[in-house]
PDB file of C-alpha atoms in Angstrom:
ATOM      1  CA  MET A 203       6.995  -0.601  -9.773  1.00 79.00           C
ATOM      2  CA  THR A 204       6.259  -4.155  -8.489  1.00 81.00           C
ATOM      3  CA  VAL A 205       4.847  -4.749  -5.092  1.00 80.00           C
ATOM      4  CA  THR A 206       4.019  -8.477  -5.108  1.00 81.00           C
ATOM      5  CA  ARG A 207       2.713 -11.096  -8.731  1.00 81.00           C
ATOM      6  CA  THR A 208      -0.731  -9.850  -8.170  1.00 81.00           C
ATOM      7  CA  LEU A 209      -0.124  -6.440  -7.089  1.00 83.00           C
ATOM      8  CA  VAL A 210       2.228  -3.991  -9.576  1.00 85.00           C
ATOM      9  CA  LEU A 211       2.060   0.201  -8.535  1.00 86.00           C
ATOM     10  CA  PRO A 212       2.023   3.003 -11.473  1.00 85.00           C
ATOM     11  CA  ALA A 213       4.731   5.497 -11.703  1.00 85.00           C
ATOM     12  CA  SER A 214       1.724   7.624 -11.875  1.00 87.00           C
ATOM     13  CA  GLU A 215       0.522   7.326  -7.974  1.00 86.00           C
ATOM     14  CA  LEU A 216       3.909   7.371  -6.706  1.00 87.00           C
ATOM     15  CA  ARG A 217       5.447  11.101  -5.864  1.00 90.00           C
ATOM     16  CA  GLU A 218       8.580  12.256  -5.443  1.00 88.00           C
ATOM     17  CA  ARG A 219       9.950  15.063  -3.610  1.00 88.00           C
ATOM     18  CA  PHE A 220      13.502  15.957  -3.493  1.00 88.00           C
ATOM     19  CA  SER A 221      15.708  18.145  -0.972  1.00 85.00           C
ATOM     20  CA  ARG A 222      18.777  18.779   0.971  1.00 80.00           C
ATOM     21  CA  SER A 223      20.183  15.806   2.796  1.00 72.00           C
ATOM     22  CA  GLY A 224      22.017  16.104   5.923  1.00 69.00           C
ATOM     23  CA  GLY A 225      25.304  13.630   6.284  1.00 64.00           C
ATOM     24  CA  PRO A 226      27.996  12.626   4.262  1.00 63.00           C
ATOM     25  CA  GLY A 227      28.445  14.616   1.029  1.00 61.00           C
ATOM     26  CA  GLY A 228      32.427  16.953   1.732  1.00 65.00           C
ATOM     27  CA  GLN A 229      30.924  20.892  -0.291  1.00 65.00           C
ATOM     28  CA  GLY A 230      27.987  19.176  -2.670  1.00 63.00           C
ATOM     29  CA  VAL A 231      26.294  18.523   0.319  1.00 64.00           C
ATOM     30  CA  ASN A 232      24.511  22.060   0.452  1.00 66.00           C
ATOM     31  CA  THR A 233      24.236  22.271  -3.440  1.00 72.00           C
ATOM     32  CA  ALA A 234      22.820  18.947  -3.787  1.00 76.00           C
ATOM     33  CA  ASP A 235      18.756  17.506  -3.340  1.00 82.00           C
ATOM     34  CA  SER A 236      19.588  14.199  -2.664  1.00 82.00           C
ATOM     35  CA  ARG A 237      16.922  13.667  -0.222  1.00 86.00           C
ATOM     36  CA  VAL A 238      13.162  11.824  -1.379  1.00 90.00           C
ATOM     37  CA  GLU A 239      10.258  11.944   0.011  1.00 91.00           C
ATOM     38  CA  LEU A 240       8.431   9.078  -1.899  1.00 91.00           C
ATOM     39  CA  SER A 241       3.923   9.486  -0.894  1.00 92.00           C
ATOM     40  CA  PHE A 242       1.826   7.352  -2.256  1.00 91.00           C
ATOM     41  CA  ASP A 243      -1.392   8.055  -1.509  1.00 90.00           C
ATOM     42  CA  LEU A 244      -3.380   4.112  -0.716  1.00 87.00           C
ATOM     43  CA  ALA A 245      -6.248   5.399   0.095  1.00 87.00           C
ATOM     44  CA  ALA A 246      -7.318   6.937  -3.548  1.00 87.00           C
ATOM     45  CA  SER A 247      -4.758   4.431  -5.685  1.00 86.00           C
ATOM     46  CA  PRO A 248      -7.218   2.217  -8.136  1.00 88.00           C
ATOM     47  CA  SER A 249      -5.214   0.190  -8.944  1.00 87.00           C
ATOM     48  CA  ILE A 250      -5.365  -1.663  -5.457  1.00 87.00           C
ATOM     49  CA  PRO A 251      -8.180  -3.527  -5.477  1.00 87.00           C
ATOM     50  CA  ALA A 252     -10.546  -2.909  -2.426  1.00 87.00           C
ATOM     51  CA  HIS A 253      -9.647  -6.317  -0.342  1.00 86.00           C
ATOM     52  CA  LEU A 254      -5.749  -5.775   0.188  1.00 88.00           C
ATOM     53  CA  LYS A 255      -6.863  -2.288   0.571  1.00 89.00           C
ATOM     54  CA  GLN A 256      -8.757  -2.665   3.744  1.00 90.00           C
ATOM     55  CA  ARG A 257      -7.154  -4.417   5.161  1.00 90.00           C
ATOM     56  CA  MET A 258      -4.328  -2.487   4.007  1.00 89.00           C
ATOM     57  CA  LEU A 259      -5.630   0.918   5.397  1.00 90.00           C
ATOM     58  CA  ASP A 260      -5.891  -0.973   9.041  1.00 91.00           C
ATOM     59  CA  ARG A 261      -3.132  -2.227   9.174  1.00 90.00           C
ATOM     60  CA  LEU A 262      -0.152   1.134   7.536  1.00 89.00           C
ATOM     61  CA  ALA A 263      -2.973   3.412   9.581  1.00 89.00           C
ATOM     62  CA  GLY A 264      -0.610   4.736  12.463  1.00 89.00           C
ATOM     63  CA  ARG A 265       2.015   5.589   9.821  1.00 88.00           C
ATOM     64  CA  LEU A 266      -0.808   6.675   6.578  1.00 87.00           C
ATOM     65  CA  VAL A 267      -1.551  11.073   6.522  1.00 90.00           C
ATOM     66  CA  ASP A 268      -4.979  11.253   5.068  1.00 90.00           C
ATOM     67  CA  GLY A 269      -5.025   8.253   3.818  1.00 87.00           C
ATOM     68  CA  VAL A 270      -1.410   9.002   2.346  1.00 90.00           C
ATOM     69  CA  LEU A 271       1.790   7.052   2.671  1.00 90.00           C
ATOM     70  CA  THR A 272       5.879   8.639   3.003  1.00 92.00           C
ATOM     71  CA  ILE A 273       8.479   7.222   2.501  1.00 91.00           C
ATOM     72  CA  ALA A 274      12.174   9.344   3.099  1.00 91.00           C
ATOM     73  CA  ALA A 275      15.435   8.017   2.176  1.00 90.00           C
ATOM     74  CA  SER A 276      18.902  10.180   2.720  1.00 86.00           C
ATOM     75  CA  GLU A 277      21.305   7.244   3.201  1.00 84.00           C
ATOM     76  CA  HIS A 278      23.127   7.553   0.097  1.00 84.00           C
ATOM     77  CA  ARG A 279      25.029  10.355  -1.554  1.00 80.00           C
ATOM     78  CA  ALA A 280      23.314  10.252  -5.056  1.00 84.00           C
ATOM     79  CA  GLN A 281      19.583  11.157  -5.642  1.00 85.00           C
ATOM     80  CA  LEU A 282      18.720   7.691  -7.930  1.00 91.00           C
ATOM     81  CA  GLN A 283      20.252   5.798  -5.002  1.00 91.00           C
ATOM     82  CA  ASN A 284      17.757   7.384  -2.806  1.00 91.00           C
ATOM     83  CA  ARG A 285      15.037   6.621  -4.916  1.00 90.00           C
ATOM     84  CA  ALA A 286      15.578   3.208  -4.951  1.00 92.00           C
ATOM     85  CA  ALA A 287      15.895   3.610  -1.685  1.00 93.00           C
ATOM     86  CA  ALA A 288      13.246   4.339  -1.373  1.00 93.00           C
ATOM     87  CA  ARG A 289      11.103   2.171  -3.652  1.00 91.00           C
ATOM     88  CA  GLU A 290      11.987  -0.499  -2.643  1.00 93.00           C
ATOM     89  CA  ARG A 291      11.583   1.137   1.075  1.00 92.00           C
ATOM     90  CA  LEU A 292       8.000   1.361  -0.361  1.00 92.00           C
ATOM     91  CA  ALA A 293       7.784  -2.047  -1.808  1.00 91.00           C
ATOM     92  CA  VAL A 294       8.251  -4.043   1.628  1.00 92.00           C
ATOM     93  CA  ILE A 295       6.261  -2.103   3.729  1.00 92.00           C
ATOM     94  CA  LEU A 296       3.618  -2.065   0.767  1.00 90.00           C
ATOM     95  CA  ARG A 297       4.508  -6.093   0.443  1.00 89.00           C
ATOM     96  CA  GLU A 298       3.972  -6.908   4.368  1.00 91.00           C
ATOM     97  CA  ALA A 299       0.866  -4.594   4.921  1.00 90.00           C
ATOM     98  CA  ALA A 300      -1.677  -7.071   2.209  1.00 88.00           C
ATOM     99  CA  ALA A 301      -0.123 -10.767   2.709  1.00 90.00           C
ATOM    100  CA  PRO A 302      -2.442 -12.110   4.511  1.00 90.00           C
ATOM    101  CA  PRO A 303      -3.332 -13.164   7.781  1.00 89.00           C
ATOM    102  CA  PRO A 304      -1.738 -15.724   9.829  1.00 90.00           C
ATOM    103  CA  PRO A 305      -3.453 -18.962  10.848  1.00 94.00           C
ATOM    104  CA  VAL A 306      -5.350 -19.149  14.048  1.00 94.00           C
ATOM    105  CA  ARG A 307      -3.952 -20.875  16.392  1.00 92.00           C
ATOM    106  CA  ARG A 308      -6.263 -23.938  17.720  1.00 94.00           C
ATOM    107  CA  ALA A 309      -5.439 -24.559  21.337  1.00 93.00           C
ATOM    108  CA  THR A 310      -4.492 -28.160  22.372  1.00 94.00           C
ATOM    109  CA  LYS A 311      -4.530 -30.024  25.371  1.00 95.00           C
ATOM    110  CA  PRO A 312      -1.066 -30.677  26.325  1.00 95.00           C
ATOM    111  CA  THR A 313      -0.456 -34.466  25.905  1.00 96.00           C
ATOM    112  CA  ARG A 314      -0.493 -37.624  28.655  1.00 96.00           C
ATOM    113  CA  GLY A 315       3.444 -37.731  28.285  1.00 97.00           C
ATOM    114  CA  SER A 316       4.179 -33.922  28.355  1.00 97.00           C
ATOM    115  CA  GLN A 317       1.784 -33.474  31.562  1.00 97.00           C
ATOM    116  CA  GLU A 318       3.913 -36.695  33.001  1.00 97.00           C
ATOM    117  CA  ARG A 319       7.692 -35.271  32.124  1.00 98.00           C
ATOM    118  CA  ARG A 320       6.877 -31.708  33.607  1.00 97.00           C
ATOM    119  CA  ILE A 321       5.370 -33.188  36.909  1.00 98.00           C
ATOM    120  CA  ALA A 322       8.771 -35.969  37.589  1.00 98.00           C
ATOM    121  CA  SER A 323      11.014 -32.830  36.639  1.00 97.00           C
ATOM    122  CA  LYS A 324       9.102 -30.575  39.259  1.00 97.00           C
ATOM    123  CA  LYS A 325       9.557 -33.749  41.350  1.00 97.00           C
ATOM    124  CA  ARG A 326      13.492 -33.630  40.514  1.00 96.00           C
ATOM    125  CA  ARG A 327      13.461 -30.502  41.492  1.00 96.00           C
ATOM    126  CA  ALA A 328      12.547 -30.368  44.709  1.00 95.00           C
ATOM    127  CA  ASP A 329      13.713 -33.120  46.348  1.00 93.00           C
ATOM    128  CA  THR A 330      17.174 -31.104  45.059  1.00 93.00           C
ATOM    129  CA  LYS A 331      16.189 -28.227  47.287  1.00 93.00           C
ATOM    130  CA  ARG A 332      14.876 -29.519  49.956  1.00 91.00           C
ATOM    131  CA  GLY A 333      17.910 -32.172  50.735  1.00 89.00           C
ATOM    132  CA  ARG A 334      19.811 -28.053  50.584  1.00 90.00           C
ATOM    133  CA  GLY A 335      18.285 -27.617  54.625  1.00 77.00           C
ATOM    134  CA  ARG A 336      19.990 -26.348  57.295  1.00 69.00           C
ATOM    135  CA  SER A 337      20.565 -29.614  58.976  1.00 64.00           C
ATOM    136  CA  GLY A 338      21.813 -31.280  54.821  1.00 56.00           C
ATOM    137  CA  ALA A 339      20.708 -34.766  55.434  1.00 57.00           C
ATOM    138  CA  TRP A 340      17.676 -35.857  52.981  1.00 57.00           C
ATOM    139  CA  ASP A 341      14.232 -37.198  54.149  1.00 55.00           C
TER     140      ASP A 341
END
């Protein structure tokens, strides 16, 4: 399964479990095992580089159970479609977890023109509000 151009997971590292799914399906819903649970052991995976693995473990800490990421898909009536949906969802989650952190924002001072525009607009607003006094006359 391709996650990024440089990160490819072998199918042998993915585990699939099938069960009955709720929702639409008519009479077949009680007999067909169309729900898919796709599990990937992120902590023990040899195909993920060490620096990426630590970043992914940190970002997915809330979703992992003993280092295993599990995705459930039951939105389709067919098992094949649910398998494809689960794999696609897993790829998206791993892609986002492996993405490099955003660049650090460096604080900058506001420009002199922006400061002057801000003060001028505050004065205009204050004058507008001052003109709404009880007397109704401008001072």
